[in-house]
PDB file of C-alpha atoms and ligand atoms in Angstrom:
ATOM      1  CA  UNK A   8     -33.270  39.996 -50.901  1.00 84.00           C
ATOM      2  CA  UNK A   9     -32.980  36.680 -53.103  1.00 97.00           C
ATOM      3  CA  UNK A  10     -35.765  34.179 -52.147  1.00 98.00           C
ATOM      4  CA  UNK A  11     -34.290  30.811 -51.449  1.00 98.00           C
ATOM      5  CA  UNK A  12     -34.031  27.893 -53.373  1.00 98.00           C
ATOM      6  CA  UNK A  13     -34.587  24.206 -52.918  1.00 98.00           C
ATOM      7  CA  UNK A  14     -34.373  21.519 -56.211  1.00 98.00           C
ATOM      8  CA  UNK A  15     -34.375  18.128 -55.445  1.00 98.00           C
ATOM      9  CA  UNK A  16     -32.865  15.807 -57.833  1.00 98.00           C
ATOM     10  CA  UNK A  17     -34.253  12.528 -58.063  1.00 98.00           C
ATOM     11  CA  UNK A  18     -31.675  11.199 -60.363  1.00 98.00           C
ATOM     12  CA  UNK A  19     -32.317   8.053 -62.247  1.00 98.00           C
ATOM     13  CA  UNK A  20     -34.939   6.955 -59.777  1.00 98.00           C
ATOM     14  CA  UNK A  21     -38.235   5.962 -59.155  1.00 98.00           C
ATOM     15  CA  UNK A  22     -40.789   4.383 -61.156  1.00 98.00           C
ATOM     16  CA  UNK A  23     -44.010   7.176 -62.335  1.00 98.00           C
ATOM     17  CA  UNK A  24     -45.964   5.003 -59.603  1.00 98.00           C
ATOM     18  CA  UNK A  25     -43.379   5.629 -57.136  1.00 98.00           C
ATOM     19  CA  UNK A  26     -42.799   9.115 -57.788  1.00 98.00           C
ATOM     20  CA  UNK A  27     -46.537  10.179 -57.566  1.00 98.00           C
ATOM     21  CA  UNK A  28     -46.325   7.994 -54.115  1.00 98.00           C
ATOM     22  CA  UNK A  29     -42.630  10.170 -52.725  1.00 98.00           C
ATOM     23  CA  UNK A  30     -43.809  13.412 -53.738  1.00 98.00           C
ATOM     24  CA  UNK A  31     -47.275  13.111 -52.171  1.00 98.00           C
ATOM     25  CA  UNK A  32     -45.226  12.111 -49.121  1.00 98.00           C
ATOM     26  CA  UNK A  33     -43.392  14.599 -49.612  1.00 98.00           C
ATOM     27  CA  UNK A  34     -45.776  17.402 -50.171  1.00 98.00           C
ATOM     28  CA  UNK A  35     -46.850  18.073 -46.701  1.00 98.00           C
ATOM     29  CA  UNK A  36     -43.186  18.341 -45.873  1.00 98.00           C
ATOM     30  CA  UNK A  37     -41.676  20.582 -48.053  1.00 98.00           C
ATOM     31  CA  UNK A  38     -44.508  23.444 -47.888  1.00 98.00           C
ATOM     32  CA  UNK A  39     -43.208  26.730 -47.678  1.00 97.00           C
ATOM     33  CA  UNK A  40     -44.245  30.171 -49.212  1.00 95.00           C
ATOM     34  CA  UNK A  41     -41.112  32.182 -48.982  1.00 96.00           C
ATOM     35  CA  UNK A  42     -38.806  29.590 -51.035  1.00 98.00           C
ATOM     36  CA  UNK A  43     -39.113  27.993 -54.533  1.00 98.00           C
ATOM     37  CA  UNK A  44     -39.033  24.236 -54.041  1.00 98.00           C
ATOM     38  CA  UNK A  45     -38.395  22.342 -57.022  1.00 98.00           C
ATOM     39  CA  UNK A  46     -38.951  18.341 -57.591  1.00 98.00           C
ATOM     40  CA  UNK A  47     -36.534  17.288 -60.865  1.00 99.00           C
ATOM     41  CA  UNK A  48     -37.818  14.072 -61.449  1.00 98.00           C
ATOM     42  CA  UNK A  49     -36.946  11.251 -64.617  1.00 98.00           C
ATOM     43  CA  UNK A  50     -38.258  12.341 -67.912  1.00 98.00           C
ATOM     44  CA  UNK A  51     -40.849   9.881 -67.326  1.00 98.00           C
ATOM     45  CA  UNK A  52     -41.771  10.925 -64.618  1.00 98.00           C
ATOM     46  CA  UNK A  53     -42.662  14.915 -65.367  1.00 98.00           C
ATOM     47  CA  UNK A  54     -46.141  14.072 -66.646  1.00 98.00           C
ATOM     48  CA  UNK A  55     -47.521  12.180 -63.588  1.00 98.00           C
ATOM     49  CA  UNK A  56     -45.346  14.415 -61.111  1.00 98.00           C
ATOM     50  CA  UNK A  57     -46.658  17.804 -62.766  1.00 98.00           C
ATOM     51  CA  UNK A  58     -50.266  16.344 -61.477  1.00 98.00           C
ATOM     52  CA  UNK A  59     -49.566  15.352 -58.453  1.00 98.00           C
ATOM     53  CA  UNK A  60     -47.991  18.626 -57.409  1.00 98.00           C
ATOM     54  CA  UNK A  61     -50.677  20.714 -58.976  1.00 98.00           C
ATOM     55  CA  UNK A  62     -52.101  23.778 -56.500  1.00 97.00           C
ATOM     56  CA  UNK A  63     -49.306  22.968 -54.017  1.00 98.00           C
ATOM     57  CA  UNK A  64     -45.939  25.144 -53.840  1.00 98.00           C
ATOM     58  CA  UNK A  65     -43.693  22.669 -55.613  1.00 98.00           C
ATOM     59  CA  UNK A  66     -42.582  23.297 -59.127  1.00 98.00           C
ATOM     60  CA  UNK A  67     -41.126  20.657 -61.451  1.00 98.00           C
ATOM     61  CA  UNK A  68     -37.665  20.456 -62.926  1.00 98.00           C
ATOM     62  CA  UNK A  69     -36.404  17.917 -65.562  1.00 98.00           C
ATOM     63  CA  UNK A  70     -32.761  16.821 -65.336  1.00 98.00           C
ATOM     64  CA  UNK A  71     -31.835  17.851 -68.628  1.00 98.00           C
ATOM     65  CA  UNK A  72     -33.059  18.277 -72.147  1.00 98.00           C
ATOM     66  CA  UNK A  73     -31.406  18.669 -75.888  1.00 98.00           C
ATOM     67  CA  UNK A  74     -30.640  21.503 -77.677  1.00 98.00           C
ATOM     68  CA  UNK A  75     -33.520  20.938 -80.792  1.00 98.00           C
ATOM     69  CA  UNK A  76     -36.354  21.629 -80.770  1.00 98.00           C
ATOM     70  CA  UNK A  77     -37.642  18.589 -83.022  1.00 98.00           C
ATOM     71  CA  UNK A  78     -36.171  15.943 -85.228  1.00 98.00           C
ATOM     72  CA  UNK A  79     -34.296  12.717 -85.583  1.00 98.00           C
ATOM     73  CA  UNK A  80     -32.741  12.871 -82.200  1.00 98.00           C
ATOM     74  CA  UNK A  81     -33.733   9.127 -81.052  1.00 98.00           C
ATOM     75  CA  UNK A  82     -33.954   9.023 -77.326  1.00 97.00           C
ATOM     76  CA  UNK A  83     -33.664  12.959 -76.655  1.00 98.00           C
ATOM     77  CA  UNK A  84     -36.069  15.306 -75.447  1.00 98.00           C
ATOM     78  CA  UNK A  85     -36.885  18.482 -76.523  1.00 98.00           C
ATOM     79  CA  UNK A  86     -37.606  21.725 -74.487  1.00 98.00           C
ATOM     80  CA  UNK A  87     -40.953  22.356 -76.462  1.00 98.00           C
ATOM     81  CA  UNK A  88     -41.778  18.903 -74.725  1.00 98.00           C
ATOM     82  CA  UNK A  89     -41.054  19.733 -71.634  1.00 98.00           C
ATOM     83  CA  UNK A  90     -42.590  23.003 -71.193  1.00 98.00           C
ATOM     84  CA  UNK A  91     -46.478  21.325 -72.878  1.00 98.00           C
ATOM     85  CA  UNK A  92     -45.624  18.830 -70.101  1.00 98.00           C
ATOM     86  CA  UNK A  93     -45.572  21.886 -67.465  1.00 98.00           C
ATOM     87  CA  UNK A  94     -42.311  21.724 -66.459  1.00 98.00           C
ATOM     88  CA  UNK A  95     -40.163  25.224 -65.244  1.00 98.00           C
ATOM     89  CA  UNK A  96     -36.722  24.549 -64.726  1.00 98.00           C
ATOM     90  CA  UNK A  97     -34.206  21.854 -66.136  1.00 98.00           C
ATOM     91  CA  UNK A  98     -31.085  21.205 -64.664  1.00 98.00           C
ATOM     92  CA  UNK A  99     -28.267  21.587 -67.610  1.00 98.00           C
ATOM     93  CA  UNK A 100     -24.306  20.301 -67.125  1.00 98.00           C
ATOM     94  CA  UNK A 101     -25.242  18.157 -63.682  1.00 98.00           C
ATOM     95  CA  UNK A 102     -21.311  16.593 -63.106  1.00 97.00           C
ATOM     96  CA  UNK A 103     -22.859  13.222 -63.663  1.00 97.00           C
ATOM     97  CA  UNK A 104     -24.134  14.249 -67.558  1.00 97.00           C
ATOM     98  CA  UNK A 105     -20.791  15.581 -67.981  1.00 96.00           C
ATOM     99  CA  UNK A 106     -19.036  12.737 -67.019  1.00 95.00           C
ATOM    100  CA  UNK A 107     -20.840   9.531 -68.248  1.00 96.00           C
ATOM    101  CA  UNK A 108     -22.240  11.347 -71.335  1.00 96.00           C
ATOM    102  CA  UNK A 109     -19.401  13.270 -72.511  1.00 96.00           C
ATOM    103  CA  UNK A 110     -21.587  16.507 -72.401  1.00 97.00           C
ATOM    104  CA  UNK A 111     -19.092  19.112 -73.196  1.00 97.00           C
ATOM    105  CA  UNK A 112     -19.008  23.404 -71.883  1.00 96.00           C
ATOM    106  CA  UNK A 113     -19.948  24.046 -75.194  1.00 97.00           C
ATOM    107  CA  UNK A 114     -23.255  21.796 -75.788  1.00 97.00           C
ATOM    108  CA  UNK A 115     -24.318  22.873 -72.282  1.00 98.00           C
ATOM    109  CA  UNK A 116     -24.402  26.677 -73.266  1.00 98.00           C
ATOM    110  CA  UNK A 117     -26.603  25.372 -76.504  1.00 98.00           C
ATOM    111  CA  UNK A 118     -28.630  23.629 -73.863  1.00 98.00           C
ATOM    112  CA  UNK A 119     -28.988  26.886 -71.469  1.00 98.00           C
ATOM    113  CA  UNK A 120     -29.443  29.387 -74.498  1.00 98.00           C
ATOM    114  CA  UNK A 121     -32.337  26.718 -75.810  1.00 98.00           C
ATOM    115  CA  UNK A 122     -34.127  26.240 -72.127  1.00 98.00           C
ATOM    116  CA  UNK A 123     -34.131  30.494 -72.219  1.00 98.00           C
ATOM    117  CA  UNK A 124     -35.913  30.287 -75.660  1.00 98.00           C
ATOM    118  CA  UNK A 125     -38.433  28.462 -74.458  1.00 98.00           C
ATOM    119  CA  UNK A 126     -39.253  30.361 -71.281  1.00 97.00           C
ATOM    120  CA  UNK A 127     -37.109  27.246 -69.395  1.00 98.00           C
ATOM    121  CA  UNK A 128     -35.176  27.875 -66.057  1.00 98.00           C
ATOM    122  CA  UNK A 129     -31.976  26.773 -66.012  1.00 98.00           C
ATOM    123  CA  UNK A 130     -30.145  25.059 -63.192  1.00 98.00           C
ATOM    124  CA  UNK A 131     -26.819  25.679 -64.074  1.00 98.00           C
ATOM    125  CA  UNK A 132     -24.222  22.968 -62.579  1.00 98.00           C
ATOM    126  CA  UNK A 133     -20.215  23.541 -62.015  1.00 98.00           C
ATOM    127  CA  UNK A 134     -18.252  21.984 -59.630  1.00 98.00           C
ATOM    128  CA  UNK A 135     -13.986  20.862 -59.479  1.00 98.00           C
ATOM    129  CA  UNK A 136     -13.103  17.032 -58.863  1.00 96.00           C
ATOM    130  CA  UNK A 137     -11.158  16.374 -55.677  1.00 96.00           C
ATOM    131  CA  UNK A 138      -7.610  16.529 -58.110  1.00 96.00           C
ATOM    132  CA  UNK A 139      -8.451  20.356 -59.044  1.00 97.00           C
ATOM    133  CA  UNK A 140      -9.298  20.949 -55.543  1.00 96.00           C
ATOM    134  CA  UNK A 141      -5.950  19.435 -54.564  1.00 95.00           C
ATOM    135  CA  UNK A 142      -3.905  20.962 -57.303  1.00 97.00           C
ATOM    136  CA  UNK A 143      -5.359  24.952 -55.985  1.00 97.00           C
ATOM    137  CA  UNK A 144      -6.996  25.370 -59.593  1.00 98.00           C
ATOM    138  CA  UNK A 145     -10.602  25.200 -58.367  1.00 98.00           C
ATOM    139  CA  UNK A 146     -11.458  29.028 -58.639  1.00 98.00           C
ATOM    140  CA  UNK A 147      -9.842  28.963 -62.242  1.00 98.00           C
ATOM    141  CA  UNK A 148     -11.586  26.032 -63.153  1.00 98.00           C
ATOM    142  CA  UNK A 149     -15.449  27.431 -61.685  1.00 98.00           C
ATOM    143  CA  UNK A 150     -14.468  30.801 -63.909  1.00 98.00           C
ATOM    144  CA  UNK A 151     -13.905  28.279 -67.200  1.00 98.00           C
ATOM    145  CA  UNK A 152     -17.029  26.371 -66.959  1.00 98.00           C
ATOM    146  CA  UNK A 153     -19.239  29.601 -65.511  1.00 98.00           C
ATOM    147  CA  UNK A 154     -17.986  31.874 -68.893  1.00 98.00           C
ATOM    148  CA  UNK A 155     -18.549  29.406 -70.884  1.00 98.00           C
ATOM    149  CA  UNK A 156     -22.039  28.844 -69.903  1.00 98.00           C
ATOM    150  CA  UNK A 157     -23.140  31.944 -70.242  1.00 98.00           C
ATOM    151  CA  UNK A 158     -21.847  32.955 -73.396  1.00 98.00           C
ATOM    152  CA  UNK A 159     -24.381  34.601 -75.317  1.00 98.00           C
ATOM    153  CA  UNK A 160     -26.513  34.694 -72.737  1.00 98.00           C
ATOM    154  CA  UNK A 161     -28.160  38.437 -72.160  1.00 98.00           C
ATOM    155  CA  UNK A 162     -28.229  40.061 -68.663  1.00 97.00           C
ATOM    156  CA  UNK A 163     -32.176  39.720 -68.394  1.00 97.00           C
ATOM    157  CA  UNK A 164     -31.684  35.848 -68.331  1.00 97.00           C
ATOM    158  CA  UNK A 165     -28.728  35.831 -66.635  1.00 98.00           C
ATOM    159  CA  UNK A 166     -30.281  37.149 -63.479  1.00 97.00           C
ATOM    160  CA  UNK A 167     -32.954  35.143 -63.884  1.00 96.00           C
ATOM    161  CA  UNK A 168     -31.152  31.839 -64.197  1.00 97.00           C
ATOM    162  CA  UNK A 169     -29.778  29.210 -61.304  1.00 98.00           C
ATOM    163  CA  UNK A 170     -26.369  28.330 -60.666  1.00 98.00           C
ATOM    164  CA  UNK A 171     -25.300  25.117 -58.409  1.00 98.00           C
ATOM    165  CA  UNK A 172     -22.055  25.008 -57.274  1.00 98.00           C
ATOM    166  CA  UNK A 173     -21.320  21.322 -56.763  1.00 98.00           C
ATOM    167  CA  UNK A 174     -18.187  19.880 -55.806  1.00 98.00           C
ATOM    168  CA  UNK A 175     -17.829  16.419 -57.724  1.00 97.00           C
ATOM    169  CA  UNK A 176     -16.242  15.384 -54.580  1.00 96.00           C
ATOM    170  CA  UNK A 177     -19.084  16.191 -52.368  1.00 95.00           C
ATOM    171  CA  UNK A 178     -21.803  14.551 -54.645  1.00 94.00           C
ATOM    172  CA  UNK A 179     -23.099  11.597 -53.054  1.00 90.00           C
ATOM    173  CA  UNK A 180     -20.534  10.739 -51.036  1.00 92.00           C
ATOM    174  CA  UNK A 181     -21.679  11.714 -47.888  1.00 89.00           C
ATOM    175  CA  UNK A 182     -18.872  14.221 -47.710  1.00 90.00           C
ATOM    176  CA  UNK A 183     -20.425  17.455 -47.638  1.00 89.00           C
ATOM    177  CA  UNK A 184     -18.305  20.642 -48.477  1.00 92.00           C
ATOM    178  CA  UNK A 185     -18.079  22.465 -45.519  1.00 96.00           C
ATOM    179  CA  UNK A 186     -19.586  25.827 -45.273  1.00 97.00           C
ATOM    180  CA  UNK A 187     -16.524  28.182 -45.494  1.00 98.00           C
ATOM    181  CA  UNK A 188     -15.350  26.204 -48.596  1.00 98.00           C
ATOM    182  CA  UNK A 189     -19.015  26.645 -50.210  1.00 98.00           C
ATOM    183  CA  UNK A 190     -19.124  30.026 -49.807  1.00 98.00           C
ATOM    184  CA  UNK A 191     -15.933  30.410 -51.280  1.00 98.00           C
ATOM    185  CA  UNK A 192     -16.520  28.977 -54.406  1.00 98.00           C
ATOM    186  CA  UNK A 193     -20.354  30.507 -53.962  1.00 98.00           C
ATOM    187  CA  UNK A 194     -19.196  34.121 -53.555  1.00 98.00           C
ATOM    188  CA  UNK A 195     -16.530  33.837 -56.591  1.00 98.00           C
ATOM    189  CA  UNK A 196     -19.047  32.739 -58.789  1.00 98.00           C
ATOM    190  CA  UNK A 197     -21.293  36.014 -57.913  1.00 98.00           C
ATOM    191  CA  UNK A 198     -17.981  37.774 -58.423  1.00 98.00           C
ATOM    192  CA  UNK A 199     -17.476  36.091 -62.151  1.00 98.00           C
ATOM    193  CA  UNK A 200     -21.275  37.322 -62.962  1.00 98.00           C
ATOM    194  CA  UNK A 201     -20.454  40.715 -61.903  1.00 98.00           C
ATOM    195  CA  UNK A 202     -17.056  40.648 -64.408  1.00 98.00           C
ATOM    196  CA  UNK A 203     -19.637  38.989 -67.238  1.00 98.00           C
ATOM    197  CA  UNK A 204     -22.393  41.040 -66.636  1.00 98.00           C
ATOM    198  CA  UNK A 205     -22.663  44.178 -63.465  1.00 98.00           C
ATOM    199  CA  UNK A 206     -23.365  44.173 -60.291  1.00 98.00           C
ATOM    200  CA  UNK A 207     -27.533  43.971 -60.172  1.00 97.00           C
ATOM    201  CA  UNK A 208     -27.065  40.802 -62.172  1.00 98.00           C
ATOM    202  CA  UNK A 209     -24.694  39.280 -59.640  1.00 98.00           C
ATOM    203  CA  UNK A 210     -27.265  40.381 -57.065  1.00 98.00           C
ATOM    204  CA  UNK A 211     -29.845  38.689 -58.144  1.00 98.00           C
ATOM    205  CA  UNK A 212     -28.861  35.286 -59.899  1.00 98.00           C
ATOM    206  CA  UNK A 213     -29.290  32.730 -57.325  1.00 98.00           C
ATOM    207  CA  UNK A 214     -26.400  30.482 -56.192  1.00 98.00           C
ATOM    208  CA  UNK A 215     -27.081  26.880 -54.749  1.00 98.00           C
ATOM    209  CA  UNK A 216     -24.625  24.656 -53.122  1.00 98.00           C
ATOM    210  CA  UNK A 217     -24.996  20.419 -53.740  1.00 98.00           C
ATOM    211  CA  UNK A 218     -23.106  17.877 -52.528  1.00 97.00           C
ATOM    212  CA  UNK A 219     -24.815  15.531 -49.248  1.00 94.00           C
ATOM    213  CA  UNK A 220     -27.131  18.423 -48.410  1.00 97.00           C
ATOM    214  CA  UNK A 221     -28.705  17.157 -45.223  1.00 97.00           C
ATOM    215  CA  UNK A 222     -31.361  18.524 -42.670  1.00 97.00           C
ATOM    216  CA  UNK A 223     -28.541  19.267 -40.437  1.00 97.00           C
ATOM    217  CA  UNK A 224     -26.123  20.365 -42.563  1.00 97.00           C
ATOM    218  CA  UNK A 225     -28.334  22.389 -44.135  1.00 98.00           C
ATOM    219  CA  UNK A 226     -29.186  25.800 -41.839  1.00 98.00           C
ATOM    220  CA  UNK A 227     -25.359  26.604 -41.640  1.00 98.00           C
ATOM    221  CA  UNK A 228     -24.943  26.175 -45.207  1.00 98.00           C
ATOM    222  CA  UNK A 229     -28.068  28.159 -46.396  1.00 98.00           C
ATOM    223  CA  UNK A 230     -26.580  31.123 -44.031  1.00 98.00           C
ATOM    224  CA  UNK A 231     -23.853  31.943 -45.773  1.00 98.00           C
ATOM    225  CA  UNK A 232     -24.080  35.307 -47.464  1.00 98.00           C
ATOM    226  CA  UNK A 233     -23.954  33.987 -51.543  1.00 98.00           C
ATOM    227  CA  UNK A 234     -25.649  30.506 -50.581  1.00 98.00           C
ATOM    228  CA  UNK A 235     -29.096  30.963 -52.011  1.00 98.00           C
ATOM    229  CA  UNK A 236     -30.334  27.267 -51.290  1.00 98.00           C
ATOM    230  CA  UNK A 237     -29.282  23.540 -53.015  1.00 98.00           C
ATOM    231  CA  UNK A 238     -29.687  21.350 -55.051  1.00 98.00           C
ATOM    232  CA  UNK A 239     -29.987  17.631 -53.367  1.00 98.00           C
ATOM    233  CA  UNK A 240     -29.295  14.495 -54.430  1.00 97.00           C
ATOM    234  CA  UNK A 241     -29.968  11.631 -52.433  1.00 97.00           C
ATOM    235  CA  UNK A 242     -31.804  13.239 -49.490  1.00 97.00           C
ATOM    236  CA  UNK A 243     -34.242  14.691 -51.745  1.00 98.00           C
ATOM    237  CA  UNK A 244     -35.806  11.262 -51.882  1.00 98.00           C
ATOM    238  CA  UNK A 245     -36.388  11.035 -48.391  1.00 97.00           C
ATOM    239  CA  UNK A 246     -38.942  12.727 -45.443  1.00 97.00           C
ATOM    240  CA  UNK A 247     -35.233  14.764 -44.419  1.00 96.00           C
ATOM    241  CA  UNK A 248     -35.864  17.052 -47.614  1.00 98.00           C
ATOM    242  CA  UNK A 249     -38.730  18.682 -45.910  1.00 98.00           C
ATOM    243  CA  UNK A 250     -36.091  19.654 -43.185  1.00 98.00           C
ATOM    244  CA  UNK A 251     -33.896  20.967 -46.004  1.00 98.00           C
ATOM    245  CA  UNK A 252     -36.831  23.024 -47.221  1.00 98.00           C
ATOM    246  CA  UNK A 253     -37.488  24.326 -43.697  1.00 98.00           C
ATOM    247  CA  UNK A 254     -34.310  24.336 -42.364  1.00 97.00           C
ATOM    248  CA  UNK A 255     -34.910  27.561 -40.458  1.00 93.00           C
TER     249      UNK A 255
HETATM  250  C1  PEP B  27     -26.658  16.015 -56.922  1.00 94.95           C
HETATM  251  O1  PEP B  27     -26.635  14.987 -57.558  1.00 94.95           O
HETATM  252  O2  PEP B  27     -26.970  17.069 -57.500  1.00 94.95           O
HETATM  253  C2  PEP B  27     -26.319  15.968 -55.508  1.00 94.95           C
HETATM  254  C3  PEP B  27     -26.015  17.062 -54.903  1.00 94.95           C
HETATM  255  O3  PEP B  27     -26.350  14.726 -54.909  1.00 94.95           O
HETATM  256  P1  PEP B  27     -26.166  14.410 -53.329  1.00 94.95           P
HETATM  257  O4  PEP B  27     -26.978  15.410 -52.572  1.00 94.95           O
HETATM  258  O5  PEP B  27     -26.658  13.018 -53.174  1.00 94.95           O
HETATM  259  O6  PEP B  27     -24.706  14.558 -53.041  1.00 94.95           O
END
């Protein structure tokens, strides 16, 4: 049986002060033994966050990372940094990196082989825009980005890692895939890990869905056979991610 998962993704907000404020607000909220909750806050934000969430169930994700472990990278930051700083997972290929920083399938696998060197979880994004979608190349397009992400990558990690399925269409629009769609895309991915890997890996890699997660949209989604939890955006920055957390 997979335990569940819940990341938050705070995206390019919040101050350090204002992030210690949400996520002891949000604390209380999101406790829960049986699922990993994850907080993946601004870089800046790790060091303060990490403290506040000490003792309590919540882990803490960063939102991406480089592929060095050291040098004249101005403005990067490395894995090494992350895990001193106590961080677990890191979410690598989000749509948003992808498209506004040019991050190609082939940097993101240096990215995910680099987070498993250094005892990093990767949250592995993929998702079609609304024209793929339209054009019936979706599954073809999930099995691109998917193979080349884990290239290289052994079975041990492989089960190990995170996968979020995430529409571009769906992220923060307010137009949430529905749950037959998800599960879809979900359940193909699981497939494409079995044809990488075998079937014990496709068992236990865990498969998130993201795009406008909500409290209510939530339980129906989170039911679906290869849904393993999300990864929110915009509600994770708000009292209704505790109902995403307990959505049972
Ligand atoms: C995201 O950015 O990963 C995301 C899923 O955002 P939202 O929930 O706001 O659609």
């Amino acid at each position: 049986m997979r335990r569940k998962f819940i990341a938050g993704n705070w995206k390019m907000n919040k101050t350090p002060s204002e992030a210690v404020t949400l996520a002891a607000e949000l604390l209380p909220l999101v406790k829960n033994d049986e699922e990993d909750v994850v907080f993946c806050v601004p870089a800046i934000d790790i060091v303060p966050v990490v403290a506040a969430v000490k003792g309590s169930n919540v882990k803490v994700g960063a939102q991406n990372m480089y592929f060095e472990d050291k040098g004249a990278y101005t403005g990067e930051i490395s894995p090494l940094m992350l895990k001193d700083a106590g961080v677990d997972y890191v979410i690598i290929g989000h749509s948003e990196r992808r498209q506004y920083f040019g991050e190609s399938d082939e940097m993101l696998n240096k990215k995910i082989l680099k987070a498993f060197e250094h005892g990093l979880t990767p949250i592995i994004c993929c998702g079609e825009t609304l024209e793929q979608r339209e054009e019936g190349i979706t599954l073809e397009w999930i099995k691109g980005q998917i193979t080349a992400a884990f290239q290289n990558v052994s079975a041990d990690l492989a089960k190990a890692s995170v996968v979020a399925y995430e529409p571009i269409w769906a992220i923060g629009t307010g137009k949430v895939a529905t749950s037959e769609q998800a599960q879809e895309v979900c359940g193909y991915i699981r497939k494409c890990i079995c044809e990488l890997y075998d079937e014990a890996t496709a068992d236990e890699i865990r498969i998130l869905y993201g795009g406008s997660v909500t409290a209510a949209s939530a339980p129906e989604l989170f039911a679906m056979p290869d849904i393993d939890g999300g990864l929110v955006g915009g509600a994770s920055l708000k009292p209704d991610f505790g109902g995403i957390v307990n959505y049972k």
